mmCIF file of C-alpha atoms in Angstrom:
data_model
loop_
_atom_site.group_PDB
_atom_site.id
_atom_site.type_symbol
_atom_site.label_atom_id
_atom_site.label_comp_id
_atom_site.label_asym_id
_atom_site.label_seq_id
_atom_site.Cartn_x
_atom_site.Cartn_y
_atom_site.Cartn_z
ATOM 1 C CA MET A 11 12.657 -2.575 22.083
ATOM 2 C CA PRO A 12 15.757 -2.066 19.757
ATOM 3 C CA THR A 13 15.246 -2.265 16.016
ATOM 4 C CA ARG A 14 15.339 -5.943 15.096
ATOM 5 C CA PHE A 15 15.201 -7.553 11.621
ATOM 6 C CA TRP A 16 14.468 -11.333 10.751
ATOM 7 C CA SER A 17 15.506 -12.923 7.489
ATOM 8 C CA VAL A 18 12.415 -14.737 6.140
ATOM 9 C CA THR A 19 11.621 -17.009 3.067
ATOM 10 C CA SER A 20 8.598 -17.046 0.986
ATOM 11 C CA GLY A 21 5.868 -19.758 2.123
ATOM 12 C CA ARG A 22 2.528 -20.025 0.419
ATOM 13 C CA ALA A 23 0.696 -17.447 -1.204
ATOM 14 C CA PHE A 24 -3.066 -16.852 -1.724
ATOM 15 C CA VAL A 25 -5.528 -14.692 -3.503
ATOM 16 C CA GLY A 26 -8.917 -14.279 -2.589
ATOM 17 C CA ARG A 27 -12.259 -12.339 -2.790
ATOM 18 C CA LEU A 28 -14.320 -11.691 0.398
ATOM 19 C CA GLU A 29 -18.068 -12.361 0.378
ATOM 20 C CA THR A 30 -20.435 -9.294 0.444
ATOM 21 C CA GLY A 31 -21.599 -8.575 3.968
ATOM 22 C CA SER A 32 -18.621 -10.342 5.665
ATOM 23 C CA ASP A 33 -16.139 -8.937 8.249
ATOM 24 C CA LEU A 34 -13.064 -7.746 6.493
ATOM 25 C CA VAL A 35 -10.662 -8.281 9.397
ATOM 26 C CA GLU A 36 -12.402 -11.520 10.674
ATOM 27 C CA GLU A 37 -12.801 -13.132 7.255
ATOM 28 C CA ILE A 38 -8.951 -12.522 6.647
ATOM 29 C CA GLU A 39 -8.139 -13.932 9.821
ATOM 30 C CA ARG A 40 -10.340 -17.024 9.463
ATOM 31 C CA HIS A 41 -8.610 -17.856 6.247
ATOM 32 C CA CYS A 42 -5.163 -17.718 8.123
ATOM 33 C CA ALA A 43 -6.540 -19.878 10.940
ATOM 34 C CA GLU A 44 -8.102 -22.493 8.561
ATOM 35 C CA GLN A 45 -4.839 -22.654 6.625
ATOM 36 C CA GLY A 46 -2.504 -22.465 9.626
ATOM 37 C CA ILE A 47 -0.860 -19.006 8.462
ATOM 38 C CA THR A 48 0.972 -17.442 11.515
ATOM 39 C CA ALA A 49 3.104 -14.973 9.701
ATOM 40 C CA ALA A 50 2.329 -13.047 6.386
ATOM 41 C CA GLN A 51 2.131 -9.990 4.524
ATOM 42 C CA VAL A 52 -1.365 -8.790 3.424
ATOM 43 C CA THR A 53 -2.872 -6.514 1.067
ATOM 44 C CA ALA A 54 -6.448 -5.829 -0.068
ATOM 45 C CA ILE A 55 -8.431 -3.702 -2.440
ATOM 46 C CA GLY A 56 -12.084 -3.258 -2.696
ATOM 47 C CA ALA A 57 -14.974 -1.254 -1.035
ATOM 48 C CA VAL A 58 -16.952 -1.352 2.354
ATOM 49 C CA ARG A 59 -20.366 -0.646 3.388
ATOM 50 C CA ARG A 60 -19.104 0.775 6.546
ATOM 51 C CA ALA A 61 -15.753 1.558 8.101
ATOM 52 C CA ARG A 62 -14.627 1.080 11.797
ATOM 53 C CA PHE A 63 -11.059 1.944 12.896
ATOM 54 C CA ALA A 64 -8.974 3.468 15.511
ATOM 55 C CA TYR A 65 -6.364 5.921 16.499
ATOM 56 C CA TYR A 66 -3.843 4.864 19.249
ATOM 57 C CA GLU A 67 -3.495 7.565 21.861
ATOM 58 C CA GLN A 68 0.411 7.406 22.345
ATOM 59 C CA ASP A 69 0.450 9.311 25.755
ATOM 60 C CA THR A 70 -2.514 7.555 27.392
ATOM 61 C CA HIS A 71 -2.009 4.179 25.747
ATOM 62 C CA GLN A 72 -5.530 3.910 24.782
ATOM 63 C CA TYR A 73 -7.261 3.395 21.414
ATOM 64 C CA ARG A 74 -9.808 5.832 20.345
ATOM 65 C CA GLU A 75 -12.464 4.129 18.127
ATOM 66 C CA LEU A 76 -13.631 5.958 15.035
ATOM 67 C CA GLU A 77 -16.173 4.832 12.589
ATOM 68 C CA SER A 78 -18.119 5.974 9.348
ATOM 69 C CA GLY A 79 -21.336 4.507 8.244
ATOM 70 C CA SER A 80 -20.866 5.668 4.882
ATOM 71 C CA HIS A 81 -19.780 3.343 1.790
ATOM 72 C CA HIS A 82 -15.953 3.717 1.048
ATOM 73 C CA GLU A 83 -13.465 2.408 -1.353
ATOM 74 C CA ILE A 84 -10.274 1.151 -0.007
ATOM 75 C CA THR A 85 -7.191 3.338 -1.252
ATOM 76 C CA GLY A 86 -4.420 2.250 0.964
ATOM 77 C CA PHE A 87 -3.794 -0.982 2.970
ATOM 78 C CA VAL A 88 -0.894 -2.177 4.800
ATOM 79 C CA ALA A 89 -0.946 -5.335 6.890
ATOM 80 C CA ASN A 90 0.651 -8.391 8.346
ATOM 81 C CA VAL A 91 -0.261 -11.555 10.197
ATOM 82 C CA SER A 92 1.240 -12.669 13.496
ATOM 83 C CA LEU A 93 0.323 -14.688 16.584
ATOM 84 C CA ARG A 94 -1.500 -13.128 19.196
ATOM 85 C CA ASP A 95 -2.748 -15.287 22.030
ATOM 86 C CA GLY A 96 -2.105 -18.224 20.188
ATOM 87 C CA ARG A 97 -4.098 -17.224 17.242
ATOM 88 C CA PRO A 98 -3.389 -15.573 13.806
ATOM 89 C CA PHE A 99 -3.968 -11.709 14.152
ATOM 90 C CA LEU A 100 -4.303 -9.099 11.503
ATOM 91 C CA HIS A 101 -2.631 -5.894 12.012
ATOM 92 C CA ALA A 102 -4.140 -3.760 9.297
ATOM 93 C CA HIS A 103 -4.223 -0.105 8.616
ATOM 94 C CA ALA A 104 -6.068 1.420 5.686
ATOM 95 C CA THR A 105 -7.123 4.508 4.099
ATOM 96 C CA PHE A 106 -10.692 4.998 2.955
ATOM 97 C CA SER A 107 -12.243 7.312 0.363
ATOM 98 C CA ASP A 108 -15.835 8.696 0.244
ATOM 99 C CA ALA A 109 -18.059 9.956 -2.690
ATOM 100 C CA ASP A 110 -16.307 13.041 -3.013
ATOM 101 C CA GLY A 111 -12.846 11.428 -3.025
ATOM 102 C CA GLN A 112 -12.144 12.561 0.428
ATOM 103 C CA THR A 113 -10.222 10.229 2.592
ATOM 104 C CA LEU A 114 -9.907 9.171 6.377
ATOM 105 C CA GLY A 115 -8.349 6.045 7.997
ATOM 106 C CA GLY A 116 -6.598 4.458 10.809
ATOM 107 C CA HIS A 117 -5.949 1.097 12.466
ATOM 108 C CA LEU A 118 -8.603 -1.522 11.440
ATOM 109 C CA LEU A 119 -11.087 -2.986 13.818
ATOM 110 C CA PRO A 120 -13.528 -5.706 13.502
ATOM 111 C CA GLY A 121 -16.844 -4.363 12.221
ATOM 112 C CA ILE A 122 -15.922 -3.330 8.861
ATOM 113 C CA GLU A 123 -18.577 -4.689 6.423
ATOM 114 C CA VAL A 124 -17.261 -5.811 3.136
ATOM 115 C CA PHE A 125 -19.047 -4.739 -0.158
ATOM 116 C CA ALA A 126 -16.357 -6.397 -2.387
ATOM 117 C CA ALA A 127 -12.772 -7.091 -1.372
ATOM 118 C CA GLU A 128 -9.803 -8.864 -3.098
ATOM 119 C CA VAL A 129 -7.019 -9.925 -0.821
ATOM 120 C CA MET A 130 -3.448 -10.947 -1.385
ATOM 121 C CA ILE A 131 -1.794 -13.004 1.422
ATOM 122 C CA ARG A 132 2.107 -13.881 1.317
ATOM 123 C CA GLU A 133 3.008 -16.199 4.041
ATOM 124 C CA PHE A 134 6.438 -15.833 5.655
ATOM 125 C CA ALA A 135 8.382 -18.992 6.332
ATOM 126 C CA GLY A 136 11.290 -19.513 8.867
ATOM 127 C CA VAL A 137 10.177 -16.690 11.499
ATOM 128 C CA ALA A 138 7.709 -16.862 14.434
ATOM 129 C CA LEU A 139 6.050 -13.516 15.048
ATOM 130 C CA VAL A 140 4.624 -13.472 18.560
ATOM 131 C CA ARG A 141 2.991 -10.393 19.951
ATOM 132 C CA GLN A 142 3.609 -9.619 23.443
ATOM 133 C CA HIS A 143 2.905 -6.652 25.650
ATOM 134 C CA ASP A 144 5.610 -3.744 25.232
ATOM 135 C CA GLU A 145 5.764 -1.505 28.231
ATOM 136 C CA GLU A 146 7.118 1.426 26.445
ATOM 137 C CA THR A 147 4.348 1.675 23.935
ATOM 138 C CA GLY A 148 1.481 -0.338 25.482
ATOM 139 C CA LEU A 149 1.151 -2.323 22.466
ATOM 140 C CA ALA A 150 1.418 -5.761 21.769
ATOM 141 C CA LEU A 151 4.548 -6.008 19.544
ATOM 142 C CA TRP A 152 6.553 -8.845 17.881
ATOM 143 C CA MET B 6 -20.580 -14.726 -4.108
ATOM 144 C CA PRO B 7 -18.956 -16.604 -1.058
ATOM 145 C CA THR B 8 -15.383 -15.880 0.167
ATOM 146 C CA ARG B 9 -12.955 -17.973 -1.733
ATOM 147 C CA PHE B 10 -9.215 -18.051 -1.729
ATOM 148 C CA TRP B 11 -6.925 -19.584 -4.350
ATOM 149 C CA SER B 12 -3.374 -20.811 -3.601
ATOM 150 C CA VAL B 13 -0.857 -19.496 -6.096
ATOM 151 C CA THR B 14 2.686 -19.605 -6.540
ATOM 152 C CA SER B 15 5.032 -16.676 -7.636
ATOM 153 C CA GLY B 16 5.671 -16.140 -11.449
ATOM 154 C CA ARG B 17 7.581 -13.536 -13.079
ATOM 155 C CA ALA B 18 8.486 -10.113 -11.518
ATOM 156 C CA PHE B 19 9.142 -6.813 -13.085
ATOM 157 C CA VAL B 20 10.199 -3.379 -11.875
ATOM 158 C CA GLY B 21 9.579 -0.453 -14.141
ATOM 159 C CA ARG B 22 9.444 3.356 -14.428
ATOM 160 C CA LEU B 23 6.580 4.980 -16.571
ATOM 161 C CA GLU B 24 7.389 7.691 -19.214
ATOM 162 C CA THR B 25 6.293 11.186 -18.379
ATOM 163 C CA GLY B 26 3.124 12.235 -19.896
ATOM 164 C CA SER B 27 1.960 8.418 -20.226
ATOM 165 C CA ASP B 28 -1.364 7.221 -18.824
ATOM 166 C CA LEU B 29 -0.764 5.530 -15.561
ATOM 167 C CA VAL B 30 -3.432 2.688 -15.907
ATOM 168 C CA GLU B 31 -3.096 2.069 -19.752
ATOM 169 C CA GLU B 32 0.873 2.039 -19.499
ATOM 170 C CA ILE B 33 0.724 -0.770 -16.942
ATOM 171 C CA GLU B 34 -2.035 -2.536 -18.795
ATOM 172 C CA ARG B 35 0.189 -2.339 -21.958
ATOM 173 C CA HIS B 36 3.123 -3.940 -20.279
ATOM 174 C CA CYS B 37 1.070 -6.800 -18.923
ATOM 175 C CA ALA B 38 -0.356 -7.382 -22.430
ATOM 176 C CA GLU B 39 2.906 -7.470 -24.052
ATOM 177 C CA GLN B 40 4.234 -9.827 -21.417
ATOM 178 C CA GLY B 41 1.016 -12.149 -21.379
ATOM 179 C CA ILE B 42 0.641 -11.284 -17.572
ATOM 180 C CA THR B 43 -2.960 -12.126 -16.864
ATOM 181 C CA ALA B 44 -2.729 -12.192 -12.934
ATOM 182 C CA ALA B 45 -0.567 -10.300 -10.881
ATOM 183 C CA GLN B 46 -0.237 -7.960 -7.627
ATOM 184 C CA VAL B 47 1.002 -4.435 -8.538
ATOM 185 C CA THR B 48 1.934 -1.399 -6.423
ATOM 186 C CA ALA B 49 3.350 2.016 -7.666
ATOM 187 C CA ILE B 50 4.846 5.165 -6.276
ATOM 188 C CA GLY B 51 5.409 8.443 -7.841
ATOM 189 C CA ALA B 52 3.438 11.615 -8.858
ATOM 190 C CA VAL B 53 0.910 12.536 -11.500
ATOM 191 C CA ARG B 54 -0.099 15.769 -13.414
ATOM 192 C CA ARG B 55 -3.807 15.132 -13.031
ATOM 193 C CA ALA B 56 -5.796 12.354 -11.456
ATOM 194 C CA ARG B 57 -8.877 10.680 -12.401
ATOM 195 C CA PHE B 58 -10.785 8.271 -10.502
ATOM 196 C CA ALA B 59 -14.094 7.058 -9.299
ATOM 197 C CA TYR B 60 -16.236 6.186 -6.479
ATOM 198 C CA TYR B 61 -18.810 3.376 -6.689
ATOM 199 C CA GLU B 62 -22.240 3.957 -5.785
ATOM 200 C CA GLN B 63 -23.193 0.767 -4.165
ATOM 201 C CA ASP B 64 -27.086 1.293 -4.004
ATOM 202 C CA THR B 65 -27.360 2.218 -7.567
ATOM 203 C CA HIS B 66 -24.276 0.334 -9.141
ATOM 204 C CA GLN B 67 -23.004 3.329 -10.858
ATOM 205 C CA TYR B 68 -19.521 4.696 -10.821
ATOM 206 C CA ARG B 69 -19.183 8.327 -9.882
ATOM 207 C CA GLU B 70 -16.247 9.949 -11.779
ATOM 208 C CA LEU B 71 -14.062 12.367 -9.881
ATOM 209 C CA GLU B 72 -10.844 14.187 -11.067
ATOM 210 C CA SER B 73 -8.312 16.623 -10.064
ATOM 211 C CA GLY B 74 -6.471 18.842 -12.375
ATOM 212 C CA SER B 75 -3.664 19.320 -9.790
ATOM 213 C CA HIS B 76 -0.431 17.853 -9.485
ATOM 214 C CA HIS B 77 -0.346 15.016 -6.757
ATOM 215 C CA GLU B 78 1.969 12.516 -5.059
ATOM 216 C CA ILE B 79 0.749 8.836 -4.995
ATOM 217 C CA THR B 80 0.756 8.083 -1.147
ATOM 218 C CA GLY B 81 -1.284 4.842 -1.108
ATOM 219 C CA PHE B 82 -1.596 2.173 -3.938
ATOM 220 C CA VAL B 83 -3.218 -1.308 -4.029
ATOM 221 C CA ALA B 84 -3.802 -3.310 -7.316
ATOM 222 C CA ASN B 85 -4.041 -6.295 -9.147
ATOM 223 C CA VAL B 86 -4.239 -7.670 -12.558
ATOM 224 C CA SER B 87 -6.869 -10.221 -13.946
ATOM 225 C CA LEU B 88 -8.515 -10.932 -17.116
ATOM 226 C CA ARG B 89 -11.422 -8.912 -18.301
ATOM 227 C CA ASP B 90 -13.063 -9.271 -21.734
ATOM 228 C CA GLY B 91 -10.076 -11.334 -22.468
ATOM 229 C CA ARG B 92 -7.298 -8.737 -21.843
ATOM 230 C CA PRO B 93 -5.172 -7.923 -18.957
ATOM 231 C CA PHE B 94 -7.124 -5.478 -16.690
ATOM 232 C CA LEU B 95 -5.570 -3.340 -13.824
ATOM 233 C CA HIS B 96 -7.873 -2.751 -10.873
ATOM 234 C CA ALA B 97 -6.062 -0.242 -8.914
ATOM 235 C CA HIS B 98 -7.057 2.216 -6.096
ATOM 236 C CA ALA B 99 -4.882 4.939 -4.886
ATOM 237 C CA THR B 100 -4.661 8.008 -2.509
ATOM 238 C CA PHE B 101 -3.196 11.094 -3.899
ATOM 239 C CA SER B 102 -1.803 14.144 -1.846
ATOM 240 C CA ASP B 103 -1.713 17.594 -2.822
ATOM 241 C CA ALA B 104 0.749 20.726 -2.209
ATOM 242 C CA ASP B 105 -0.603 21.126 1.223
ATOM 243 C CA GLY B 106 -0.205 17.275 2.154
ATOM 244 C CA GLN B 107 -4.127 16.858 1.877
ATOM 245 C CA THR B 108 -5.197 13.675 0.222
ATOM 246 C CA LEU B 109 -8.183 12.207 -1.879
ATOM 247 C CA GLY B 110 -8.377 9.003 -3.961
ATOM 248 C CA GLY B 111 -10.561 6.414 -5.178
ATOM 249 C CA HIS B 112 -10.740 3.757 -7.905
ATOM 250 C CA LEU B 113 -8.221 4.541 -10.653
ATOM 251 C CA LEU B 114 -9.464 5.426 -14.189
ATOM 252 C CA PRO B 115 -7.589 5.914 -17.490
ATOM 253 C CA GLY B 116 -6.901 9.579 -17.841
ATOM 254 C CA ILE B 117 -4.169 9.709 -15.089
ATOM 255 C CA GLU B 118 -1.282 11.453 -16.490
ATOM 256 C CA VAL B 119 2.032 10.426 -15.095
ATOM 257 C CA PHE B 120 4.576 12.943 -14.100
ATOM 258 C CA ALA B 121 7.066 9.964 -12.562
ATOM 259 C CA ALA B 122 6.022 6.574 -11.570
ATOM 260 C CA GLU B 123 7.766 3.406 -10.375
ATOM 261 C CA VAL B 124 5.889 0.270 -10.702
ATOM 262 C CA MET B 125 6.245 -3.321 -9.347
ATOM 263 C CA ILE B 126 4.469 -6.228 -10.764
ATOM 264 C CA ARG B 127 4.403 -9.798 -9.240
ATOM 265 C CA GLU B 128 2.930 -12.363 -11.479
ATOM 266 C CA PHE B 129 0.854 -15.002 -9.965
ATOM 267 C CA ALA B 130 0.945 -18.524 -11.559
ATOM 268 C CA GLY B 131 -1.229 -21.556 -11.122
ATOM 269 C CA VAL B 132 -4.430 -19.375 -11.091
ATOM 270 C CA ALA B 133 -6.832 -17.738 -13.757
ATOM 271 C CA LEU B 134 -8.524 -14.730 -12.426
ATOM 272 C CA VAL B 135 -11.276 -14.002 -14.874
ATOM 273 C CA ARG B 136 -13.716 -11.070 -14.265
ATOM 274 C CA GLN B 137 -17.430 -11.690 -14.664
ATOM 275 C CA HIS B 138 -20.503 -9.776 -13.817
ATOM 276 C CA ASP B 139 -21.774 -10.379 -10.285
ATOM 277 C CA GLU B 140 -25.349 -9.445 -9.739
ATOM 278 C CA GLU B 141 -25.278 -8.786 -6.140
ATOM 279 C CA THR B 142 -22.716 -5.864 -6.272
ATOM 280 C CA GLY B 143 -23.095 -4.988 -10.043
ATOM 281 C CA LEU B 144 -19.143 -5.277 -10.389
ATOM 282 C CA ALA B 145 -17.101 -7.488 -12.483
ATOM 283 C CA LEU B 146 -15.525 -9.886 -10.121
ATOM 284 C CA TRP B 147 -13.158 -12.785 -10.089
ATOM 285 C CA MET C 22 12.863 8.988 -20.284
ATOM 286 C CA PRO C 23 10.802 6.065 -22.115
ATOM 287 C CA THR C 24 8.866 3.623 -20.117
ATOM 288 C CA ARG C 25 11.065 0.635 -19.324
ATOM 289 C CA PHE C 26 10.436 -2.651 -17.159
ATOM 290 C CA TRP C 27 13.124 -4.675 -15.991
ATOM 291 C CA SER C 28 12.506 -8.476 -15.113
ATOM 292 C CA VAL C 29 13.718 -9.316 -11.691
ATOM 293 C CA THR C 30 14.167 -12.286 -9.337
ATOM 294 C CA SER C 31 13.254 -12.561 -5.813
ATOM 295 C CA GLY C 32 16.425 -11.991 -3.425
ATOM 296 C CA ARG C 33 16.184 -11.954 0.571
ATOM 297 C CA ALA C 34 13.439 -11.041 2.321
ATOM 298 C CA PHE C 35 13.297 -9.513 5.990
ATOM 299 C CA VAL C 36 10.624 -8.454 8.164
ATOM 300 C CA GLY C 37 11.436 -5.999 11.240
ATOM 301 C CA ARG C 38 10.390 -3.848 13.852
ATOM 302 C CA LEU C 39 11.732 -0.392 14.462
ATOM 303 C CA GLU C 40 12.732 1.103 17.650
ATOM 304 C CA THR C 41 10.535 3.578 19.170
ATOM 305 C CA GLY C 42 12.250 7.087 18.745
ATOM 306 C CA SER C 43 14.262 5.889 15.716
ATOM 307 C CA ASP C 44 14.217 7.621 12.198
ATOM 308 C CA LEU C 45 11.738 5.847 10.033
ATOM 309 C CA VAL C 46 13.612 6.542 6.770
ATOM 310 C CA GLU C 47 17.233 6.507 8.079
ATOM 311 C CA GLU C 48 16.535 3.260 10.169
ATOM 312 C CA ILE C 49 15.449 1.357 7.073
ATOM 313 C CA GLU C 50 18.317 2.601 4.793
ATOM 314 C CA ARG C 51 20.613 1.636 7.756
ATOM 315 C CA HIS C 52 19.442 -1.960 7.580
ATOM 316 C CA CYS C 53 19.615 -1.982 3.746
ATOM 317 C CA ALA C 54 23.353 -0.734 3.995
ATOM 318 C CA GLU C 55 24.136 -3.234 6.540
ATOM 319 C CA GLN C 56 23.016 -6.224 4.425
ATOM 320 C CA GLY C 57 24.037 -4.729 1.179
ATOM 321 C CA ILE C 58 20.543 -4.424 -0.278
ATOM 322 C CA THR C 59 20.538 -2.260 -3.162
ATOM 323 C CA ALA C 60 17.225 -2.746 -4.878
ATOM 324 C CA ALA C 61 14.132 -3.911 -2.911
ATOM 325 C CA GLN C 62 10.321 -3.168 -2.571
ATOM 326 C CA VAL C 63 9.326 -1.880 1.021
ATOM 327 C CA THR C 64 6.166 -1.660 3.063
ATOM 328 C CA ALA C 65 5.563 -0.606 6.548
ATOM 329 C CA ILE C 66 2.782 -0.203 8.889
ATOM 330 C CA GLY C 67 2.568 1.438 12.389
ATOM 331 C CA ALA C 68 2.445 4.825 14.117
ATOM 332 C CA VAL C 69 4.753 7.953 14.399
ATOM 333 C CA ARG C 70 5.308 10.679 16.702
ATOM 334 C CA ARG C 71 5.749 13.358 14.096
ATOM 335 C CA ALA C 72 5.564 13.285 10.398
ATOM 336 C CA ARG C 73 7.799 15.041 7.732
ATOM 337 C CA PHE C 74 7.176 14.784 4.363
ATOM 338 C CA ALA C 75 7.316 16.769 0.867
ATOM 339 C CA TYR C 76 5.323 17.722 -2.201
ATOM 340 C CA TYR C 77 7.374 17.950 -5.424
ATOM 341 C CA GLU C 78 6.617 21.197 -7.393
ATOM 342 C CA GLN C 79 6.418 19.718 -10.835
ATOM 343 C CA ASP C 80 6.930 23.170 -12.502
ATOM 344 C CA THR C 81 9.719 24.610 -10.599
ATOM 345 C CA HIS C 82 11.343 21.254 -9.860
ATOM 346 C CA GLN C 83 11.634 21.923 -6.101
ATOM 347 C CA TYR C 84 10.525 20.147 -3.113
ATOM 348 C CA ARG C 85 7.903 21.928 -0.731
ATOM 349 C CA GLU C 86 8.559 20.422 2.904
ATOM 350 C CA LEU C 87 5.638 19.692 5.100
ATOM 351 C CA GLU C 88 5.325 18.600 8.498
ATOM 352 C CA SER C 89 2.934 17.644 11.200
ATOM 353 C CA GLY C 90 3.916 17.733 14.963
ATOM 354 C CA SER C 91 1.019 15.456 15.684
ATOM 355 C CA HIS C 92 0.809 11.740 16.409
ATOM 356 C CA HIS C 93 -0.142 9.709 13.296
ATOM 357 C CA GLU C 94 -1.138 6.139 12.081
ATOM 358 C CA ILE C 95 0.458 5.163 8.774
ATOM 359 C CA THR C 96 -2.336 4.084 6.614
ATOM 360 C CA GLY C 97 -0.902 3.843 3.382
ATOM 361 C CA PHE C 98 2.777 3.185 2.365
ATOM 362 C CA VAL C 99 4.703 2.447 -0.902
ATOM 363 C CA ALA C 100 8.459 2.320 -1.298
ATOM 364 C CA ASN C 101 11.327 0.974 -2.961
ATOM 365 C CA VAL C 102 14.955 0.949 -2.392
ATOM 366 C CA SER C 103 17.792 1.861 -5.212
ATOM 367 C CA LEU C 104 21.113 2.973 -5.232
ATOM 368 C CA ARG C 105 21.856 6.969 -5.042
ATOM 369 C CA ASP C 106 25.107 8.251 -4.594
ATOM 370 C CA GLY C 107 26.441 4.825 -4.116
ATOM 371 C CA ARG C 108 24.324 4.192 -1.096
ATOM 372 C CA PRO C 109 20.778 2.438 -0.559
ATOM 373 C CA PHE C 110 18.358 5.069 -0.822
ATOM 374 C CA LEU C 111 14.660 4.652 0.256
ATOM 375 C CA HIS C 112 12.180 6.415 -1.901
ATOM 376 C CA ALA C 113 8.943 6.218 0.088
ATOM 377 C CA HIS C 114 5.522 7.978 -0.194
ATOM 378 C CA ALA C 115 2.984 7.555 2.896
ATOM 379 C CA THR C 116 -0.543 8.545 4.014
ATOM 380 C CA PHE C 117 -0.920 9.323 7.871
ATOM 381 C CA SER C 118 -4.046 9.492 9.947
ATOM 382 C CA ASP C 119 -4.764 11.758 13.005
ATOM 383 C CA ALA C 120 -6.870 11.401 15.888
ATOM 384 C CA ASP C 121 -10.067 12.156 13.990
ATOM 385 C CA GLY C 122 -9.108 9.760 11.274
ATOM 386 C CA GLN C 123 -8.298 12.585 8.738
ATOM 387 C CA THR C 124 -5.420 11.989 6.423
ATOM 388 C CA LEU C 125 -2.454 13.628 4.998
ATOM 389 C CA GLY C 126 0.722 12.460 3.322
ATOM 390 C CA GLY C 127 3.469 12.948 0.775
ATOM 391 C CA HIS C 128 7.153 12.021 -0.187
ATOM 392 C CA LEU C 129 8.722 10.991 3.053
ATOM 393 C CA LEU C 130 11.791 13.013 4.401
ATOM 394 C CA PRO C 131 14.120 12.074 7.294
ATOM 395 C CA GLY C 132 12.842 13.473 10.640
ATOM 396 C CA ILE C 133 9.909 11.124 10.905
ATOM 397 C CA GLU C 134 10.150 9.810 14.390
ATOM 398 C CA VAL C 135 8.641 6.189 14.711
ATOM 399 C CA PHE C 136 6.400 5.293 17.641
ATOM 400 C CA ALA C 137 5.971 1.650 16.545
ATOM 401 C CA ALA C 138 6.667 0.378 12.988
ATOM 402 C CA GLU C 139 6.520 -2.978 11.423
ATOM 403 C CA VAL C 140 8.727 -3.112 8.151
ATOM 404 C CA MET C 141 9.069 -5.698 5.290
ATOM 405 C CA ILE C 142 11.717 -5.576 2.578
ATOM 406 C CA ARG C 143 11.727 -7.917 -0.292
ATOM 407 C CA GLU C 144 15.206 -7.705 -2.243
ATOM 408 C CA PHE C 145 15.113 -7.776 -6.095
ATOM 409 C CA ALA C 146 17.993 -9.801 -7.566
ATOM 410 C CA GLY C 147 19.204 -9.541 -11.057
ATOM 411 C CA VAL C 148 18.829 -5.729 -11.538
ATOM 412 C CA ALA C 149 20.820 -2.576 -10.551
ATOM 413 C CA LEU C 150 18.421 0.256 -9.996
ATOM 414 C CA VAL C 151 20.879 3.529 -9.987
ATOM 415 C CA ARG C 152 19.241 6.855 -9.651
ATOM 416 C CA GLN C 153 20.674 9.708 -12.009
ATOM 417 C CA HIS C 154 19.441 12.988 -12.739
ATOM 418 C CA ASP C 155 16.577 13.360 -15.181
ATOM 419 C CA GLU C 156 16.431 16.684 -17.043
ATOM 420 C CA GLU C 157 12.782 16.590 -17.813
ATOM 421 C CA THR C 158 11.297 16.195 -14.213
ATOM 422 C CA GLY C 159 14.272 17.349 -12.330
ATOM 423 C CA LEU C 160 14.080 14.105 -10.434
ATOM 424 C CA ALA C 161 16.809 11.461 -9.626
ATOM 425 C CA LEU C 162 15.268 8.461 -11.438
ATOM 426 C CA TRP C 163 16.492 4.993 -12.211
#
């Protein structure tokens, strides 16, 4: 698909902390669903008890799932919310650090257990971001 | 503590550059204290002459301090400002890269010497984020 | 140069997706030039077909260019737009992950080929950020 930009205005904004033991991705999506947030920018800082993420095989169009049972700090986080199958979907990538400061990361999956996390959500107004299958990449893009 | 989100509005916003040789964390906190900023989202890009950060031992509730005397680029940065012991406190995590592009990171500590840094601070209005001891995690959470 | 912060207000905001095969840095700069955006905060999430970035040698004041021909996810991204030589210039650093979740990163250069990328641009109003040579660091700073 060609490059496209949409002009947006600022909607609501939320800051939150997530419960220890909750699921990082699902807990943010739950808040968005409760509040009717369907387009937003999201960031987070904190630590997790286990990490689960993926790498997308660009040639075969398949996700390769990765995980780490170690405890990690979140040292990078980029994310947005859009609509996928009619529900708010969190598209998030993160970098995680370990006890020696070494880092790893990828596309976040459900199954990341929160130790402590502080989240910021900035809603976009004036735009509908709806994910649909893109033939060229095999991804659901808006 | 249970998951909780607060609705916030946008306060003031600042962009800044930090002096070469200054302390990354303390210099941002100094600006917040001078301006009376007690709740904000912060991001930064730049390079440092030495890095100092920590990994939180989730089982023993102790920080393990790590450092690198090398020069690094900042390749990921997530942070917020809240009140701790009555003063603006910067909670920041970052990823740093080295001369070969390899990365490391963690929870930022004072002692990170700025080479060059460009900082963005977005104040939250309508909320008081006050850190207090949380028994379950051993952390000071808001 | 001494630490300096500027108070700014919010200008326009844009969300966008970049075309597969486009140049990550140049495509964002192109949109800014078309829209007359000369000061902004930028973030991005996505994946690239090849990465090209640099490490700044703080002692010799020279960039060391690095690259990876592998496919990568973007797991951290910090960036801003300012004016350099009269045109919008994207100053961006990023962390990239590979098929095993390992990460690398640095200061982004032209030549990063987009697989899929979602971009957020928040314009700053009320400030002119103009890059000029700084003797102490050898960098073009605002």
